[in-house]
Amino acid sequence: MDAAKAADQKAGADKLAEEKKTAIDQINNLKNLNQDQKKDYINQVNNAKTADEITKIVDAAKAADQKAGADKLAEEKKTAIDQINKDKTLNENQKHDFINQIKNAETSSDLGKIMQQTNLPQTDVKNQLTIGALISIVLGSIFSLSYVLEKKRK
């Protein structure tokens, strides 16, 4: 009887150890918690005595991760909207459109794509100015060359 009981205890301990390892992997894979937060949840998992405790700890870590992600996205949206409002190259309609897109963004990646689009009008203006400057330089060079050639002919 004692051997069977010992075997059951060992199997239970092995199962709990495996559940702890899985839980720690899940916590380490969370994207929005910092290392101190992850370490705290991992310590709780290591001290857990039952599978139910481990599940509750992992659920709490996932909830904290989701909240941290939402908070981070909200802060990124606020910063992006501030940048749009300060941008002198966008007209009011463009600003309004970009701000609405920012408010509807669901991920940081979406937000990044929107912010890249806000640079397109500026880039177009800069490119037009650059092209205009190049045309002026080329035309100036052509006129100068024409003048020099005309002088040589005389």
Short mmCIF file of N, CA and C in Angstrom, two decimals:
data_model
loop_
_atom_site.label_atom_id
_atom_site.label_comp_id
_atom_site.label_asym_id
_atom_site.label_seq_id
_atom_site.Cartn_x
_atom_site.Cartn_y
_atom_site.Cartn_z
N MET A 1 0.82 -1.19 0.00
CA MET A 1 0.00 0.00 0.00
C MET A 1 0.86 1.26 0.00
N ASP A 2 1.91 1.29 0.79
CA ASP A 2 2.76 2.48 0.90
C ASP A 2 3.44 2.78 -0.43
N ALA A 3 3.83 1.76 -1.16
CA ALA A 3 4.49 1.96 -2.45
C ALA A 3 3.52 2.58 -3.45
N ALA A 4 2.28 2.13 -3.42
CA ALA A 4 1.26 2.67 -4.32
C ALA A 4 0.98 4.13 -3.97
N LYS A 5 0.92 4.43 -2.68
CA LYS A 5 0.67 5.80 -2.23
C LYS A 5 1.84 6.71 -2.63
N ALA A 6 3.04 6.21 -2.47
CA ALA A 6 4.23 6.98 -2.84
C ALA A 6 4.26 7.23 -4.35
N ALA A 7 3.86 6.23 -5.12
CA ALA A 7 3.83 6.37 -6.58
C ALA A 7 2.79 7.42 -6.99
N ASP A 8 1.64 7.39 -6.31
CA ASP A 8 0.60 8.39 -6.59
C ASP A 8 1.09 9.80 -6.25
N GLN A 9 1.77 9.93 -5.13
CA GLN A 9 2.28 11.24 -4.72
C GLN A 9 3.32 11.74 -5.72
N LYS A 10 4.18 10.82 -6.16
CA LYS A 10 5.20 11.21 -7.14
C LYS A 10 4.55 11.62 -8.45
N ALA A 11 3.56 10.87 -8.89
CA ALA A 11 2.85 11.21 -10.13
C ALA A 11 2.18 12.57 -10.00
N GLY A 12 1.57 12.82 -8.83
CA GLY A 12 0.92 14.12 -8.59
C GLY A 12 1.94 15.25 -8.59
N ALA A 13 3.08 15.02 -7.96
CA ALA A 13 4.13 16.04 -7.92
C ALA A 13 4.69 16.29 -9.32
N ASP A 14 4.87 15.23 -10.09
CA ASP A 14 5.37 15.38 -11.46
C ASP A 14 4.38 16.17 -12.32
N LYS A 15 3.09 15.86 -12.13
CA LYS A 15 2.05 16.56 -12.90
C LYS A 15 2.04 18.04 -12.52
N LEU A 16 2.14 18.33 -11.23
CA LEU A 16 2.15 19.72 -10.76
C LEU A 16 3.39 20.45 -11.29
N ALA A 17 4.52 19.77 -11.30
CA ALA A 17 5.76 20.37 -11.83
C ALA A 17 5.60 20.69 -13.31
N GLU A 18 4.97 19.80 -14.05
CA GLU A 18 4.75 20.04 -15.49
C GLU A 18 3.79 21.21 -15.70
N GLU A 19 2.75 21.29 -14.87
CA GLU A 19 1.80 22.40 -14.96
C GLU A 19 2.49 23.73 -14.63
N LYS A 20 3.39 23.70 -13.66
CA LYS A 20 4.14 24.91 -13.31
C LYS A 20 5.02 25.34 -14.48
N LYS A 21 5.68 24.37 -15.12
CA LYS A 21 6.55 24.69 -16.26
C LYS A 21 5.73 25.31 -17.39
N THR A 22 4.58 24.73 -17.68
CA THR A 22 3.70 25.26 -18.73
C THR A 22 3.23 26.67 -18.38
N ALA A 23 2.86 26.87 -17.12
CA ALA A 23 2.40 28.18 -16.66
C ALA A 23 3.50 29.23 -16.79
N ILE A 24 4.71 28.85 -16.40
CA ILE A 24 5.85 29.78 -16.49
C ILE A 24 6.13 30.15 -17.95
N ASP A 25 6.03 29.17 -18.84
CA ASP A 25 6.21 29.45 -20.27
C ASP A 25 5.15 30.43 -20.76
N GLN A 26 3.91 30.21 -20.33
CA GLN A 26 2.83 31.11 -20.74
C GLN A 26 3.09 32.53 -20.23
N ILE A 27 3.52 32.66 -19.00
CA ILE A 27 3.79 33.98 -18.42
C ILE A 27 4.96 34.65 -19.15
N ASN A 28 6.00 33.90 -19.41
CA ASN A 28 7.16 34.47 -20.12
C ASN A 28 6.81 34.93 -21.53
N ASN A 29 5.79 34.33 -22.14
CA ASN A 29 5.39 34.70 -23.50
C ASN A 29 4.44 35.89 -23.55
N LEU A 30 4.02 36.41 -22.40
CA LEU A 30 3.15 37.58 -22.39
C LEU A 30 3.95 38.79 -22.87
N LYS A 31 3.36 39.58 -23.73
CA LYS A 31 4.09 40.66 -24.42
C LYS A 31 4.12 41.99 -23.67
N ASN A 32 3.15 42.24 -22.81
CA ASN A 32 3.01 43.59 -22.25
C ASN A 32 3.45 43.74 -20.80
N LEU A 33 3.76 42.63 -20.15
CA LEU A 33 4.24 42.71 -18.77
C LEU A 33 5.75 42.95 -18.77
N ASN A 34 6.21 43.75 -17.81
CA ASN A 34 7.67 43.93 -17.71
C ASN A 34 8.27 42.75 -16.95
N GLN A 35 9.59 42.70 -16.90
CA GLN A 35 10.28 41.55 -16.29
C GLN A 35 9.95 41.39 -14.80
N ASP A 36 9.82 42.50 -14.08
CA ASP A 36 9.48 42.42 -12.66
C ASP A 36 8.09 41.82 -12.45
N GLN A 37 7.15 42.22 -13.29
CA GLN A 37 5.79 41.67 -13.18
C GLN A 37 5.80 40.17 -13.49
N LYS A 38 6.50 39.80 -14.54
CA LYS A 38 6.59 38.38 -14.89
C LYS A 38 7.23 37.59 -13.75
N LYS A 39 8.30 38.12 -13.19
CA LYS A 39 9.00 37.45 -12.10
C LYS A 39 8.07 37.23 -10.91
N ASP A 40 7.25 38.23 -10.60
CA ASP A 40 6.30 38.12 -9.49
C ASP A 40 5.30 36.99 -9.75
N TYR A 41 4.73 36.94 -10.95
CA TYR A 41 3.78 35.87 -11.27
C TYR A 41 4.47 34.50 -11.28
N ILE A 42 5.69 34.44 -11.78
CA ILE A 42 6.43 33.17 -11.80
C ILE A 42 6.71 32.69 -10.37
N ASN A 43 7.07 33.61 -9.48
CA ASN A 43 7.28 33.24 -8.07
C ASN A 43 6.00 32.69 -7.46
N GLN A 44 4.87 33.31 -7.80
CA GLN A 44 3.59 32.81 -7.30
C GLN A 44 3.32 31.40 -7.81
N VAL A 45 3.62 31.17 -9.08
CA VAL A 45 3.43 29.83 -9.67
C VAL A 45 4.32 28.82 -8.95
N ASN A 46 5.58 29.18 -8.74
CA ASN A 46 6.50 28.26 -8.08
C ASN A 46 6.07 27.92 -6.66
N ASN A 47 5.38 28.84 -6.00
CA ASN A 47 4.91 28.61 -4.63
C ASN A 47 3.52 27.97 -4.57
N ALA A 48 2.87 27.82 -5.71
CA ALA A 48 1.53 27.25 -5.74
C ALA A 48 1.56 25.78 -5.34
N LYS A 49 0.51 25.35 -4.65
CA LYS A 49 0.42 23.97 -4.17
C LYS A 49 -0.54 23.12 -4.98
N THR A 50 -1.41 23.80 -5.78
CA THR A 50 -2.41 23.04 -6.54
C THR A 50 -2.50 23.57 -7.98
N ALA A 51 -3.08 22.75 -8.83
CA ALA A 51 -3.30 23.14 -10.22
C ALA A 51 -4.26 24.32 -10.30
N ASP A 52 -5.27 24.34 -9.41
CA ASP A 52 -6.22 25.46 -9.40
C ASP A 52 -5.52 26.78 -9.09
N GLU A 53 -4.60 26.76 -8.14
CA GLU A 53 -3.84 27.98 -7.82
C GLU A 53 -3.06 28.45 -9.04
N ILE A 54 -2.42 27.51 -9.73
CA ILE A 54 -1.63 27.84 -10.91
C ILE A 54 -2.52 28.48 -11.98
N THR A 55 -3.68 27.89 -12.21
CA THR A 55 -4.61 28.42 -13.21
C THR A 55 -5.02 29.84 -12.87
N LYS A 56 -5.34 30.08 -11.60
CA LYS A 56 -5.74 31.43 -11.18
C LYS A 56 -4.61 32.44 -11.37
N ILE A 57 -3.39 32.03 -11.08
CA ILE A 57 -2.23 32.92 -11.24
C ILE A 57 -2.01 33.25 -12.72
N VAL A 58 -2.09 32.24 -13.57
CA VAL A 58 -1.91 32.46 -15.02
C VAL A 58 -3.03 33.36 -15.55
N ASP A 59 -4.25 33.12 -15.10
CA ASP A 59 -5.37 33.97 -15.53
C ASP A 59 -5.16 35.42 -15.10
N ALA A 60 -4.67 35.61 -13.88
CA ALA A 60 -4.39 36.97 -13.39
C ALA A 60 -3.28 37.62 -14.21
N ALA A 61 -2.25 36.86 -14.55
CA ALA A 61 -1.15 37.38 -15.37
C ALA A 61 -1.65 37.78 -16.76
N LYS A 62 -2.49 36.94 -17.35
CA LYS A 62 -3.04 37.25 -18.67
C LYS A 62 -3.91 38.50 -18.62
N ALA A 63 -4.71 38.64 -17.57
CA ALA A 63 -5.56 39.83 -17.43
C ALA A 63 -4.69 41.09 -17.27
N ALA A 64 -3.64 40.99 -16.47
CA ALA A 64 -2.73 42.12 -16.28
C ALA A 64 -2.03 42.46 -17.60
N ASP A 65 -1.68 41.45 -18.36
CA ASP A 65 -1.03 41.66 -19.66
C ASP A 65 -1.98 42.39 -20.62
N GLN A 66 -3.23 41.97 -20.65
CA GLN A 66 -4.21 42.62 -21.52
C GLN A 66 -4.41 44.08 -21.11
N LYS A 67 -4.50 44.33 -19.80
CA LYS A 67 -4.67 45.70 -19.32
C LYS A 67 -3.46 46.54 -19.67
N ALA A 68 -2.27 45.99 -19.48
CA ALA A 68 -1.04 46.72 -19.81
C ALA A 68 -0.99 47.04 -21.31
N GLY A 69 -1.42 46.10 -22.13
CA GLY A 69 -1.46 46.32 -23.57
C GLY A 69 -2.45 47.41 -23.95
N ALA A 70 -3.62 47.38 -23.32
CA ALA A 70 -4.63 48.41 -23.58
C ALA A 70 -4.14 49.78 -23.12
N ASP A 71 -3.51 49.82 -21.96
CA ASP A 71 -2.96 51.09 -21.45
C ASP A 71 -1.88 51.63 -22.37
N LYS A 72 -1.02 50.74 -22.85
CA LYS A 72 0.07 51.14 -23.75
C LYS A 72 -0.51 51.69 -25.05
N LEU A 73 -1.51 50.99 -25.60
CA LEU A 73 -2.13 51.43 -26.85
C LEU A 73 -2.81 52.78 -26.66
N ALA A 74 -3.49 52.97 -25.53
CA ALA A 74 -4.15 54.25 -25.25
C ALA A 74 -3.13 55.39 -25.19
N GLU A 75 -2.00 55.14 -24.57
CA GLU A 75 -0.94 56.16 -24.49
C GLU A 75 -0.36 56.45 -25.88
N GLU A 76 -0.16 55.40 -26.66
CA GLU A 76 0.35 55.58 -28.03
C GLU A 76 -0.64 56.38 -28.88
N LYS A 77 -1.94 56.10 -28.70
CA LYS A 77 -2.96 56.84 -29.44
C LYS A 77 -2.94 58.32 -29.06
N LYS A 78 -2.82 58.58 -27.76
CA LYS A 78 -2.78 59.97 -27.28
C LYS A 78 -1.59 60.70 -27.89
N THR A 79 -0.43 60.07 -27.88
CA THR A 79 0.78 60.66 -28.46
C THR A 79 0.60 60.90 -29.96
N ALA A 80 0.02 59.93 -30.65
CA ALA A 80 -0.18 60.06 -32.10
C ALA A 80 -1.14 61.21 -32.42
N ILE A 81 -2.21 61.32 -31.65
CA ILE A 81 -3.18 62.41 -31.88
C ILE A 81 -2.52 63.76 -31.62
N ASP A 82 -1.71 63.84 -30.58
CA ASP A 82 -0.97 65.08 -30.30
C ASP A 82 -0.07 65.44 -31.48
N GLN A 83 0.61 64.45 -32.04
CA GLN A 83 1.49 64.69 -33.19
C GLN A 83 0.70 65.18 -34.39
N ILE A 84 -0.45 64.57 -34.62
CA ILE A 84 -1.30 64.98 -35.75
C ILE A 84 -1.74 66.42 -35.56
N ASN A 85 -2.20 66.75 -34.37
CA ASN A 85 -2.69 68.11 -34.11
C ASN A 85 -1.60 69.16 -34.26
N LYS A 86 -0.35 68.80 -33.99
CA LYS A 86 0.76 69.75 -34.11
C LYS A 86 1.30 69.86 -35.53
N ASP A 87 0.93 68.92 -36.38
CA ASP A 87 1.48 68.87 -37.75
C ASP A 87 0.96 70.05 -38.57
N LYS A 88 1.86 70.86 -39.08
CA LYS A 88 1.50 72.06 -39.85
C LYS A 88 1.24 71.75 -41.32
N THR A 89 1.67 70.58 -41.79
CA THR A 89 1.52 70.26 -43.21
C THR A 89 0.19 69.61 -43.55
N LEU A 90 -0.55 69.18 -42.54
CA LEU A 90 -1.84 68.54 -42.78
C LEU A 90 -2.95 69.58 -42.65
N ASN A 91 -3.94 69.51 -43.55
CA ASN A 91 -5.09 70.40 -43.40
C ASN A 91 -6.06 69.80 -42.38
N GLU A 92 -7.09 70.54 -42.03
CA GLU A 92 -8.02 70.10 -40.98
C GLU A 92 -8.74 68.80 -41.35
N ASN A 93 -9.12 68.65 -42.62
CA ASN A 93 -9.79 67.42 -43.04
C ASN A 93 -8.87 66.21 -42.90
N GLN A 94 -7.60 66.38 -43.28
CA GLN A 94 -6.64 65.29 -43.14
C GLN A 94 -6.44 64.95 -41.66
N LYS A 95 -6.30 65.97 -40.84
CA LYS A 95 -6.13 65.74 -39.40
C LYS A 95 -7.31 64.97 -38.84
N HIS A 96 -8.52 65.41 -39.19
CA HIS A 96 -9.74 64.76 -38.69
C HIS A 96 -9.78 63.29 -39.12
N ASP A 97 -9.45 63.04 -40.39
CA ASP A 97 -9.45 61.67 -40.91
C ASP A 97 -8.43 60.80 -40.18
N PHE A 98 -7.21 61.31 -40.02
CA PHE A 98 -6.17 60.53 -39.34
C PHE A 98 -6.52 60.29 -37.87
N ILE A 99 -7.08 61.29 -37.21
CA ILE A 99 -7.45 61.13 -35.80
C ILE A 99 -8.52 60.06 -35.65
N ASN A 100 -9.50 60.04 -36.56
CA ASN A 100 -10.52 58.98 -36.51
C ASN A 100 -9.90 57.60 -36.72
N GLN A 101 -8.96 57.50 -37.65
CA GLN A 101 -8.29 56.22 -37.88
C GLN A 101 -7.51 55.80 -36.63
N ILE A 102 -6.85 56.76 -36.00
CA ILE A 102 -6.08 56.47 -34.79
C ILE A 102 -7.00 55.96 -33.69
N LYS A 103 -8.12 56.62 -33.50
CA LYS A 103 -9.06 56.22 -32.45
C LYS A 103 -9.59 54.80 -32.69
N ASN A 104 -9.69 54.40 -33.96
CA ASN A 104 -10.21 53.07 -34.29
C ASN A 104 -9.13 52.00 -34.39
N ALA A 105 -7.87 52.37 -34.25
CA ALA A 105 -6.78 51.40 -34.33
C ALA A 105 -6.90 50.39 -33.19
N GLU A 106 -6.68 49.13 -33.50
CA GLU A 106 -6.82 48.08 -32.50
C GLU A 106 -5.48 47.56 -31.98
N THR A 107 -4.40 47.85 -32.71
CA THR A 107 -3.08 47.38 -32.29
C THR A 107 -2.04 48.47 -32.52
N SER A 108 -0.90 48.31 -31.90
CA SER A 108 0.22 49.24 -32.12
C SER A 108 0.67 49.19 -33.57
N SER A 109 0.58 48.02 -34.17
CA SER A 109 0.96 47.86 -35.58
C SER A 109 0.03 48.69 -36.47
N ASP A 110 -1.28 48.63 -36.21
CA ASP A 110 -2.25 49.44 -36.96
C ASP A 110 -1.91 50.91 -36.81
N LEU A 111 -1.59 51.31 -35.60
CA LEU A 111 -1.27 52.70 -35.31
C LEU A 111 -0.02 53.13 -36.08
N GLY A 112 0.97 52.26 -36.13
CA GLY A 112 2.19 52.57 -36.87
C GLY A 112 1.92 52.78 -38.35
N LYS A 113 1.04 51.96 -38.92
CA LYS A 113 0.70 52.09 -40.34
C LYS A 113 -0.01 53.43 -40.59
N ILE A 114 -0.88 53.81 -39.69
CA ILE A 114 -1.58 55.09 -39.82
C ILE A 114 -0.59 56.25 -39.76
N MET A 115 0.33 56.17 -38.82
CA MET A 115 1.30 57.25 -38.67
C MET A 115 2.23 57.33 -39.88
N GLN A 116 2.50 56.21 -40.52
CA GLN A 116 3.30 56.24 -41.75
C GLN A 116 2.53 56.98 -42.84
N GLN A 117 1.22 56.78 -42.88
CA GLN A 117 0.39 57.47 -43.88
C GLN A 117 0.40 58.98 -43.64
N THR A 118 0.47 59.39 -42.39
CA THR A 118 0.46 60.83 -42.11
C THR A 118 1.71 61.49 -42.67
N ASN A 119 2.76 60.74 -42.84
CA ASN A 119 4.00 61.30 -43.39
C ASN A 119 3.96 61.40 -44.91
N LEU A 120 3.03 60.70 -45.55
CA LEU A 120 2.98 60.72 -47.01
C LEU A 120 2.72 62.11 -47.58
N PRO A 121 1.73 62.86 -47.08
CA PRO A 121 1.54 64.20 -47.64
C PRO A 121 2.79 65.07 -47.47
N GLN A 122 3.44 64.96 -46.33
CA GLN A 122 4.65 65.74 -46.09
C GLN A 122 5.74 65.31 -47.06
N THR A 123 5.86 64.02 -47.26
CA THR A 123 6.88 63.50 -48.16
C THR A 123 6.61 63.99 -49.57
N ASP A 124 5.34 63.99 -49.99
CA ASP A 124 5.01 64.48 -51.32
C ASP A 124 5.41 65.94 -51.48
N VAL A 125 5.11 66.75 -50.48
CA VAL A 125 5.48 68.16 -50.53
C VAL A 125 6.99 68.30 -50.60
N LYS A 126 7.70 67.56 -49.76
CA LYS A 126 9.17 67.62 -49.76
C LYS A 126 9.72 67.17 -51.11
N ASN A 127 9.13 66.11 -51.67
CA ASN A 127 9.60 65.62 -52.97
C ASN A 127 9.35 66.66 -54.06
N GLN A 128 8.18 67.32 -54.00
CA GLN A 128 7.88 68.35 -54.98
C GLN A 128 8.88 69.49 -54.88
N LEU A 129 9.21 69.88 -53.65
CA LEU A 129 10.19 70.94 -53.46
C LEU A 129 11.56 70.51 -53.98
N THR A 130 11.92 69.29 -53.71
CA THR A 130 13.21 68.77 -54.17
C THR A 130 13.25 68.72 -55.69
N ILE A 131 12.18 68.24 -56.30
CA ILE A 131 12.11 68.17 -57.76
C ILE A 131 12.17 69.58 -58.34
N GLY A 132 11.44 70.50 -57.72
CA GLY A 132 11.46 71.90 -58.18
C GLY A 132 12.86 72.48 -58.11
N ALA A 133 13.55 72.21 -57.02
CA ALA A 133 14.92 72.71 -56.86
C ALA A 133 15.83 72.10 -57.92
N LEU A 134 15.68 70.82 -58.16
CA LEU A 134 16.50 70.16 -59.19
C LEU A 134 16.24 70.74 -60.58
N ILE A 135 14.98 70.98 -60.87
CA ILE A 135 14.64 71.56 -62.18
C ILE A 135 15.27 72.94 -62.31
N SER A 136 15.21 73.73 -61.24
CA SER A 136 15.83 75.06 -61.26
C SER A 136 17.32 74.95 -61.51
N ILE A 137 17.97 74.02 -60.84
CA ILE A 137 19.42 73.84 -61.01
C ILE A 137 19.74 73.42 -62.43
N VAL A 138 18.97 72.46 -62.95
CA VAL A 138 19.21 71.97 -64.31
C VAL A 138 18.99 73.09 -65.32
N LEU A 139 17.87 73.82 -65.17
CA LEU A 139 17.60 74.92 -66.11
C LEU A 139 18.67 75.99 -66.01
N GLY A 140 19.08 76.31 -64.79
CA GLY A 140 20.14 77.30 -64.60
C GLY A 140 21.42 76.84 -65.28
N SER A 141 21.74 75.58 -65.14
CA SER A 141 22.94 75.03 -65.77
C SER A 141 22.84 75.09 -67.29
N ILE A 142 21.67 74.77 -67.81
CA ILE A 142 21.46 74.80 -69.27
C ILE A 142 21.63 76.22 -69.79
N PHE A 143 21.02 77.19 -69.09
CA PHE A 143 21.14 78.58 -69.53
C PHE A 143 22.59 79.06 -69.44
N SER A 144 23.27 78.67 -68.37
CA SER A 144 24.68 79.05 -68.23
C SER A 144 25.52 78.43 -69.34
N LEU A 145 25.27 77.18 -69.61
CA LEU A 145 26.00 76.49 -70.67
C LEU A 145 25.70 77.12 -72.03
N SER A 146 24.44 77.44 -72.26
CA SER A 146 24.06 78.10 -73.51
C SER A 146 24.77 79.43 -73.65
N TYR A 147 24.84 80.18 -72.57
CA TYR A 147 25.50 81.49 -72.57
C TYR A 147 26.98 81.33 -72.90
N VAL A 148 27.63 80.37 -72.25
CA VAL A 148 29.06 80.12 -72.48
C VAL A 148 29.29 79.70 -73.93
N LEU A 149 28.47 78.80 -74.44
CA LEU A 149 28.62 78.35 -75.83
C LEU A 149 28.38 79.49 -76.81
N GLU A 150 27.41 80.31 -76.52
CA GLU A 150 27.10 81.46 -77.37
C GLU A 150 28.28 82.42 -77.40
N LYS A 151 28.91 82.65 -76.25
CA LYS A 151 30.09 83.53 -76.15
C LYS A 151 31.25 82.97 -76.97
N LYS A 152 31.42 81.66 -76.93
CA LYS A 152 32.53 81.03 -77.66
C LYS A 152 32.32 81.14 -79.17
N ARG A 153 31.10 81.10 -79.62
CA ARG A 153 30.80 81.19 -81.05
C ARG A 153 31.14 82.57 -81.59
N LYS A 154 31.03 83.58 -80.80
CA LYS A 154 31.25 84.95 -81.26
C LYS A 154 32.65 85.30 -81.38
#
